[in-house]
Amino acid sequence: MRIVLGVTGGIAAYKAALLLRLMTESGHQVDVVPTPAALRFVGKATWEALSGRPVRTDTFEAVETVNHVRLGREAELVVVAPATADALARTAAGLAPDLLGNVLLTATCPVLVAPAMHTEMWQHPATVANVATLRSRGITVLDPDSGRLTGRDTGPGRFPEPERIWAEARRLAGLGDDAGTGAAAGPGTPADGPLAGRTVVVTAGGTREALDPVRYLGNRSSGKQGVALAEAALAAGAAVRFIGGSMSVEPPAGAEVTRVESTAELHAAVMDRAAGADALIMAAAVADFRPAEYAEAKIKKSEDGSSPVIRLERTPDILAETVRARAAGEPMPGVIVGFGAETGDAEASVLEYGAAKLARKGCEMLVVNQVGGGRGFGQDDNEVTMLFADGRDPVEVAGSKAEVARAVVGQLGALLGP
Ligand code: CTP
């Protein structure tokens, strides 16, 4: 899940670092957006190191990515912790002097706010009115705890424990009620499943290679098999990082989701998200060729009635690249699973082509899928054969995409070992 963690300028900002850990250890992608005042308490380096992502504060940074609207629009959950009295006032007034203000004005997902301040500020009529305004707009504002505050005073205003905030955030986002303190266990997943403590990256869907601003070369992948694989891995207790291209189905609930369009974007996302993971399942239907040139303006019909000729070039083989990177010592997964869509022909059978592909790609397992004649793409049922690089016997499975996914994840567990 994509989470934005807004941090505003109070001493409790240091406790938000613990909250961030709970989020990232459950496999979520977290963009931390501190206000300038928050950075006076905890610096950018801490947020970047703990989230593994660039951290921006100002609306005018990374303008080319339209960050000030993109972050809010793409977020699936926004948590503001700690929220100062000033931050509550600015949010209630709809002010956006910084990046966080913009995120809060563009987000349509659930928003959770955890205030922390001295008792007088919390009880001031202005703050009481601001909290009421935010709640009336559907924002969940936690009541702060009562207890020891920063100075000698005690009373309501204390920052809630990070575990309580995370539990509330999970409930809001529909992620189940696990407190999220388990090392790499996914949100709401069985902590004692065969893949508990493992992180699995799953790619799914098709790629689109732009020809011009309105046209692309794509394929018929629905993403159904990849989503089923991610769900099977989640059900087995894994934390799942899901990377989805163009799909006709929703990404899996409970996984950290990255969306991509082109092969180049998928390549970058896989290299980033697969680092440090235990397994990678490349179920995406990746373009093998893309237009060699991209036309900045829409290609027009020519006056003389001639048709344009489109020259193609090879795309990088992402699966083979991860195997190569691992051999070069990069922290790529120990188990890499590829998919091969084959039709077979007069020269060789589906399985012979599959065995050759397994050897060529250098991965641990290849799931060979017979396509054509109404099988495979877009269908609900699948028939596959799993081939293994270590010489174990091929395993065949036929059934719904969920059944196939469970079988693949079962073999993955066997390859990962205890
Ligand atoms: N794949 C990839 N990068 C590419 C193309 C494919 O990572 N540029 C991955 C797919 O996700 C899949 C596997 O490689 O897991 C097999 O893809 P496929 O296109 O069937 O195999 P190719 O090696 O391209 O063989 P073919 O000659 O049959 O097209």
XYZ file of C-alpha atoms and ligand atoms in Angstrom:
447
model
C 0.000 0.000 0.000
C 1.175 3.536 -0.695
C 1.209 5.557 2.488
C 2.059 9.224 2.963
C 3.334 9.948 6.456
C 3.034 13.668 7.165
C 5.162 14.878 10.050
C 4.647 18.343 11.508
C 6.836 20.394 13.816
C 6.518 18.961 17.296
C 8.939 17.138 19.559
C 6.913 13.918 19.038
C 8.346 13.857 15.484
C 11.006 11.501 16.839
C 8.286 8.997 17.763
C 6.979 9.182 14.185
C 10.245 7.471 13.183
C 9.020 4.393 15.119
C 5.652 4.630 13.395
C 7.459 4.730 10.045
C 9.321 1.539 10.978
C 6.058 -0.256 11.740
C 4.761 0.746 8.310
C 7.830 -0.197 6.279
C 8.406 -3.469 8.132
C 4.903 -4.524 7.144
C 5.980 -4.095 3.526
C 4.334 -0.760 2.728
C 5.779 1.972 0.547
C 5.919 5.115 2.652
C 6.616 8.638 1.413
C 7.461 10.823 4.389
C 6.440 14.456 3.941
C 7.749 16.561 6.809
C 6.924 20.244 7.185
C 9.878 22.648 7.390
C 9.312 22.916 11.166
C 9.363 19.109 11.540
C 12.863 19.053 10.031
C 14.060 21.140 13.002
C 13.304 18.133 15.207
C 14.213 15.190 12.968
C 16.282 15.699 9.811
C 15.660 14.571 6.259
C 18.437 11.953 6.408
C 16.575 10.003 9.096
C 13.359 9.927 7.077
C 15.154 8.970 3.863
C 17.162 6.215 5.528
C 14.139 4.717 7.297
C 11.747 4.960 4.331
C 14.293 4.186 1.618
C 12.704 6.945 -0.471
C 13.475 10.566 -1.312
C 11.943 13.017 1.122
C 10.585 16.405 0.060
C 9.096 19.238 2.059
C 8.617 22.078 -0.330
C 6.025 22.365 -3.102
C 8.729 23.607 -5.453
C 10.982 20.534 -5.256
C 10.700 17.876 -8.014
C 8.200 20.105 -9.814
C 8.659 18.106 -13.033
C 6.954 15.099 -11.375
C 3.984 17.264 -10.315
C 4.733 15.980 -6.846
C 2.316 18.339 -5.113
C -0.702 16.593 -6.639
C 0.756 13.184 -7.508
C 1.595 12.170 -3.945
C -1.880 12.946 -2.631
C -3.681 11.405 -5.586
C -1.695 8.167 -5.477
C -1.788 7.746 -1.704
C -3.979 4.956 -0.355
C -3.604 6.192 3.210
C -2.374 9.475 4.682
C -1.267 9.629 8.310
C -0.272 12.942 9.892
C 1.689 12.246 13.064
C 2.373 14.257 15.078
C -0.075 17.015 14.149
C 0.566 20.306 15.938
C -2.185 22.793 16.831
C -0.872 24.936 13.991
C -1.070 22.016 11.527
C -4.671 21.299 12.568
C -5.537 24.968 11.996
C -3.891 25.081 8.576
C -5.577 21.848 7.490
C -8.974 23.033 8.700
C -8.491 26.260 6.746
C -7.354 24.379 3.616
C -3.994 26.169 3.514
C -1.140 24.668 1.542
C 2.070 26.568 2.266
C 4.138 23.374 1.924
C 4.048 19.944 0.242
C 2.050 18.329 3.067
C -0.670 20.969 2.730
C -0.933 20.118 -0.970
C -1.082 16.385 -0.234
C -3.956 16.946 2.188
C -5.872 18.967 -0.404
C -5.487 16.345 -3.139
C -5.811 13.068 -1.193
C -9.088 11.191 -1.611
C -8.015 8.199 0.505
C -8.570 7.756 4.281
C -6.703 10.352 6.378
C -5.678 9.784 9.988
C -4.396 12.625 12.165
C -2.621 12.068 15.482
C -2.365 15.382 17.380
C 0.269 16.069 20.026
C 0.554 19.359 21.915
C 0.373 20.904 25.349
C -2.952 20.600 27.141
C -3.812 24.319 26.862
C -3.394 24.195 23.101
C -5.466 21.017 22.769
C -8.264 22.502 24.870
C -8.200 25.949 23.246
C -11.546 26.743 21.576
C -9.743 27.355 18.267
C -8.225 23.851 18.304
C -11.508 22.290 19.462
C -13.287 23.981 16.521
C -10.574 22.911 14.062
C -10.755 19.281 15.189
C -14.543 19.366 14.810
C -14.163 20.781 11.280
C -11.707 18.055 10.272
C -13.910 15.304 11.711
C -16.955 16.713 9.918
C -14.995 16.285 6.661
C -14.401 12.605 7.300
C -10.856 12.897 8.621
C -10.147 10.617 11.581
C -8.593 12.697 14.367
C -7.282 10.586 17.250
C -7.693 11.923 20.772
C -4.228 12.379 22.204
C -3.205 10.367 25.246
C -3.084 11.836 28.725
C 0.185 11.844 30.585
C 3.589 13.389 30.868
C 4.226 16.146 28.286
C 7.553 17.595 27.196
C 8.006 20.051 30.049
C 6.992 19.393 33.637
C 3.305 19.381 32.792
C 1.003 16.417 32.489
C -2.480 16.181 30.929
C -4.193 15.397 27.637
C -2.032 16.197 24.602
C 0.522 13.408 24.670
C 1.357 11.715 21.340
C -0.378 8.312 21.160
C 1.908 5.269 21.111
C 3.018 4.467 17.527
C 1.440 0.980 17.849
C -1.950 2.540 18.620
C -1.687 4.926 15.654
C -0.650 2.098 13.334
C -3.483 -0.145 14.564
C -5.973 2.670 13.913
C -4.438 3.387 10.491
C -4.688 -0.275 9.523
C -8.318 -0.378 10.592
C -9.065 2.748 8.534
C -7.352 1.283 5.474
C -9.137 -2.051 5.922
C -5.924 -3.962 6.590
C -7.060 -6.091 9.555
C -6.127 -5.574 13.166
C -2.570 -6.944 13.368
C -0.561 -4.352 15.288
C 2.079 -4.594 12.580
C 4.993 -5.272 14.877
C 5.955 -8.559 13.216
C 9.237 -8.343 11.299
C 8.310 -8.887 7.666
C 4.829 -10.378 8.046
C 2.418 -8.792 5.612
C -0.604 -6.832 6.763
C -3.387 -9.077 7.973
C -1.564 -12.236 6.894
C -1.085 -15.466 8.863
C 2.007 -15.006 10.970
C 2.654 -18.762 11.021
C 2.144 -19.407 7.275
C 4.848 -21.196 5.256
C 6.126 -17.867 3.886
C 5.918 -15.903 7.168
C 8.890 -13.586 7.487
C 9.550 -13.723 3.717
C 9.249 -10.888 1.245
C 8.012 -11.804 -2.224
C 7.961 -9.454 -5.220
C 5.306 -10.193 -7.844
C 5.055 -8.471 -11.230
C 1.793 -8.659 -13.155
C -0.076 -7.303 -16.143
C 1.183 -6.060 -19.467
C 3.517 -3.296 -20.532
C 2.677 -0.451 -22.885
C 5.319 1.031 -25.127
C 4.448 4.515 -26.311
C 4.635 5.303 -30.020
C 3.464 8.883 -29.658
C 1.499 10.740 -26.962
C -1.711 8.833 -27.773
C -0.679 5.412 -29.109
C 1.154 2.448 -27.673
C 2.086 -1.153 -28.387
C 0.664 -3.401 -25.703
C -0.544 -6.925 -25.059
C -3.617 -8.748 -23.812
C -2.377 -9.592 -20.310
C -5.184 -9.158 -17.747
C -2.952 -9.328 -14.667
C -5.264 -11.992 -13.172
C -2.574 -14.639 -12.704
C -0.154 -12.144 -11.112
C -2.816 -10.869 -8.709
C -3.707 -14.469 -7.800
C -0.016 -15.188 -7.131
C 0.287 -12.125 -4.894
C -2.845 -13.178 -2.995
C -1.528 -16.728 -2.562
C 1.798 -15.378 -1.243
C -0.059 -13.063 1.173
C -2.210 -15.962 2.356
C 0.987 -17.947 2.971
C 2.187 -15.163 5.284
C 4.616 -13.311 2.993
C 4.981 -9.550 2.772
C 4.251 -8.856 -0.888
C 5.577 -6.080 -3.080
C 3.330 -6.032 -6.120
C 4.362 -4.298 -9.346
C 1.490 -3.976 -11.792
C 1.432 -2.881 -15.422
C -1.786 -2.522 -17.431
C -4.410 -4.829 -15.923
C -8.149 -5.436 -16.110
C -8.343 -6.343 -12.400
C -7.607 -4.488 -9.151
C -4.201 -4.915 -7.492
C -4.222 -7.254 -4.468
C -5.377 -5.807 -1.141
C -2.718 -6.035 1.531
C 0.284 -5.799 -0.788
C 2.566 -2.815 -1.281
C 1.641 -1.716 -4.810
C 3.760 0.030 -7.452
C 2.149 0.809 -10.820
C 4.170 0.998 -14.029
C 3.490 1.449 -17.708
C 6.525 0.751 -19.894
C 9.159 -1.972 -19.788
C 11.699 0.666 -18.739
C 9.528 1.629 -15.736
C 8.970 -2.021 -14.861
C 12.706 -2.658 -15.085
C 13.489 0.213 -12.690
C 10.738 -0.837 -10.268
C 11.894 -4.472 -10.207
C 15.531 -3.526 -9.558
C 14.367 -1.247 -6.721
C 11.711 -3.424 -5.050
C 13.444 -6.795 -5.518
C 16.560 -5.626 -3.665
C 16.607 -7.426 -0.332
C 13.519 -9.558 -1.095
C 13.533 -13.367 -0.782
C 11.775 -14.213 -4.029
C 10.748 -12.616 -7.301
C 7.894 -13.903 -9.452
C 7.961 -12.369 -12.936
C 4.385 -12.951 -14.044
C 4.204 -9.709 -16.051
C 3.820 -9.977 -19.806
C 6.772 -7.808 -20.768
C 7.192 -6.396 -24.262
C 10.140 -7.917 -26.063
C 10.248 -5.033 -28.541
C 9.401 -1.346 -28.355
C 9.317 1.462 -30.915
C 12.890 2.599 -31.501
C 11.732 6.210 -31.698
C 9.086 8.025 -29.714
C 7.277 10.784 -31.624
C 6.833 13.819 -29.358
C 3.792 14.893 -31.374
C 0.948 12.678 -32.576
C 1.846 10.913 -35.815
C -0.421 12.376 -38.539
C -1.732 10.770 -41.703
C 0.489 11.802 -44.584
C -0.832 13.787 -47.553
C 0.329 11.179 -50.082
C -1.596 8.344 -48.391
C 1.517 6.424 -47.370
C 1.697 4.615 -44.023
C 4.444 5.158 -41.483
C 6.988 2.392 -40.906
C 7.610 1.672 -37.243
C 11.060 0.380 -36.398
C 11.298 -1.701 -33.250
C 14.175 -2.314 -30.859
C 14.707 -4.978 -28.178
C 13.777 -4.218 -24.585
C 16.001 -5.332 -21.708
C 15.179 -8.833 -20.442
C 14.312 -7.887 -16.862
C 14.255 -11.450 -15.562
C 17.686 -12.205 -17.003
C 18.947 -8.842 -15.670
C 17.984 -9.750 -12.092
C 19.791 -13.088 -12.435
C 22.847 -11.275 -13.803
C 22.744 -8.645 -11.035
C 22.594 -11.385 -8.414
C 25.623 -13.104 -9.952
C 27.417 -9.747 -9.743
C 26.795 -9.662 -5.991
C 23.720 -7.399 -5.823
C 21.106 -8.263 -3.179
C 18.651 -9.850 -5.629
C 16.298 -12.612 -4.432
C 17.649 -16.141 -3.970
C 14.648 -17.579 -5.793
C 13.631 -16.048 -9.118
C 10.616 -17.423 -10.953
C 9.891 -16.755 -14.612
C 6.864 -17.420 -16.760
C 7.018 -18.654 -20.300
C 4.125 -18.425 -22.693
C 4.640 -21.007 -25.393
C 2.618 -22.373 -28.273
C 4.952 -25.109 -29.472
C 5.460 -25.697 -33.192
C 6.771 -28.236 -35.689
C 10.311 -27.784 -34.349
C 9.765 -28.393 -30.632
C 7.048 -28.997 -28.036
C 5.838 -26.492 -25.457
C 7.940 -28.198 -22.764
C 11.075 -28.343 -24.894
C 10.840 -24.638 -25.544
C 10.181 -24.145 -21.813
C 13.296 -26.077 -20.786
C 15.402 -24.035 -23.202
C 13.938 -20.798 -21.845
C 14.656 -21.831 -18.236
C 18.288 -22.461 -19.123
C 18.555 -19.220 -21.107
C 17.122 -17.051 -18.345
C 19.106 -18.687 -15.528
C 16.255 -18.519 -12.982
C 15.336 -21.194 -10.411
C 11.901 -22.030 -11.739
C 9.921 -21.451 -14.919
C 6.154 -21.721 -15.059
C 5.344 -22.772 -18.594
C 1.992 -21.735 -19.836
C 0.488 -23.039 -23.049
C -1.152 -20.160 -24.905
C -3.167 -19.806 -28.078
C -6.458 -21.531 -28.870
C -8.310 -19.625 -26.121
C -5.881 -20.654 -23.341
C -3.955 -18.288 -21.092
C -4.454 -14.569 -21.559
C -7.606 -13.146 -20.003
C -9.061 -16.582 -19.140
C -10.007 -17.603 -15.599
C -8.476 -21.074 -15.835
C -4.911 -21.995 -16.535
C -2.854 -25.079 -17.200
C 0.834 -24.868 -16.427
C 3.938 -26.964 -15.938
C 6.588 -25.894 -13.447
C 10.173 -26.592 -14.481
C 13.092 -26.412 -12.049
C 16.738 -25.547 -12.615
C 17.956 -27.900 -9.874
C 16.785 -30.940 -11.771
C 13.713 -31.832 -9.713
C 10.845 -33.313 -11.697
C 8.424 -31.004 -13.503
C 5.093 -30.438 -11.741
C 1.867 -30.007 -13.697
C -1.167 -28.166 -12.430
C -4.492 -27.286 -14.005
C -7.296 -25.280 -12.486
C -8.417 -21.776 -11.663
C -5.752 -19.069 -11.595
C -6.058 -19.123 -7.775
C -5.357 -22.879 -7.701
C -2.398 -22.481 -10.031
C -1.141 -19.604 -7.874
C -1.331 -21.725 -4.709
C 0.631 -24.502 -6.423
C 3.310 -22.068 -7.641
C 3.609 -20.472 -4.203
C 3.814 -23.965 -2.656
C 6.779 -24.819 -4.907
C 8.306 -21.431 -4.127
C 8.127 -22.256 -0.407
C 9.874 -25.573 -1.091
C 12.649 -23.786 -3.021
C 13.082 -21.186 -0.251
C 13.361 -23.926 2.369
C 12.731 -23.433 6.072
N 10.500 -11.103 -19.359
C 11.278 -10.080 -18.846
N 11.717 -9.079 -19.669
C 11.414 -9.084 -20.975
C 10.635 -10.129 -21.517
C 10.191 -11.119 -20.668
O 11.561 -10.089 -17.652
N 11.853 -8.102 -21.755
C 10.080 -12.197 -18.446
C 8.588 -12.403 -18.341
O 8.033 -11.712 -17.244
C 8.500 -13.905 -18.118
C 9.681 -14.454 -18.843
O 10.574 -13.358 -18.967
O 8.662 -14.233 -16.747
C 9.398 -15.087 -20.195
O 8.916 -14.186 -21.115
P 8.665 -14.587 -22.664
O 8.371 -13.326 -23.370
O 7.680 -15.686 -22.722
O 10.047 -15.220 -23.034
P 11.194 -14.771 -24.007
O 12.456 -15.099 -23.359
O 10.950 -13.386 -24.452
O 11.046 -15.821 -25.166
P 10.285 -15.820 -26.574
O 11.363 -15.993 -27.512
O 9.391 -17.014 -26.423
O 9.519 -14.537 -26.672
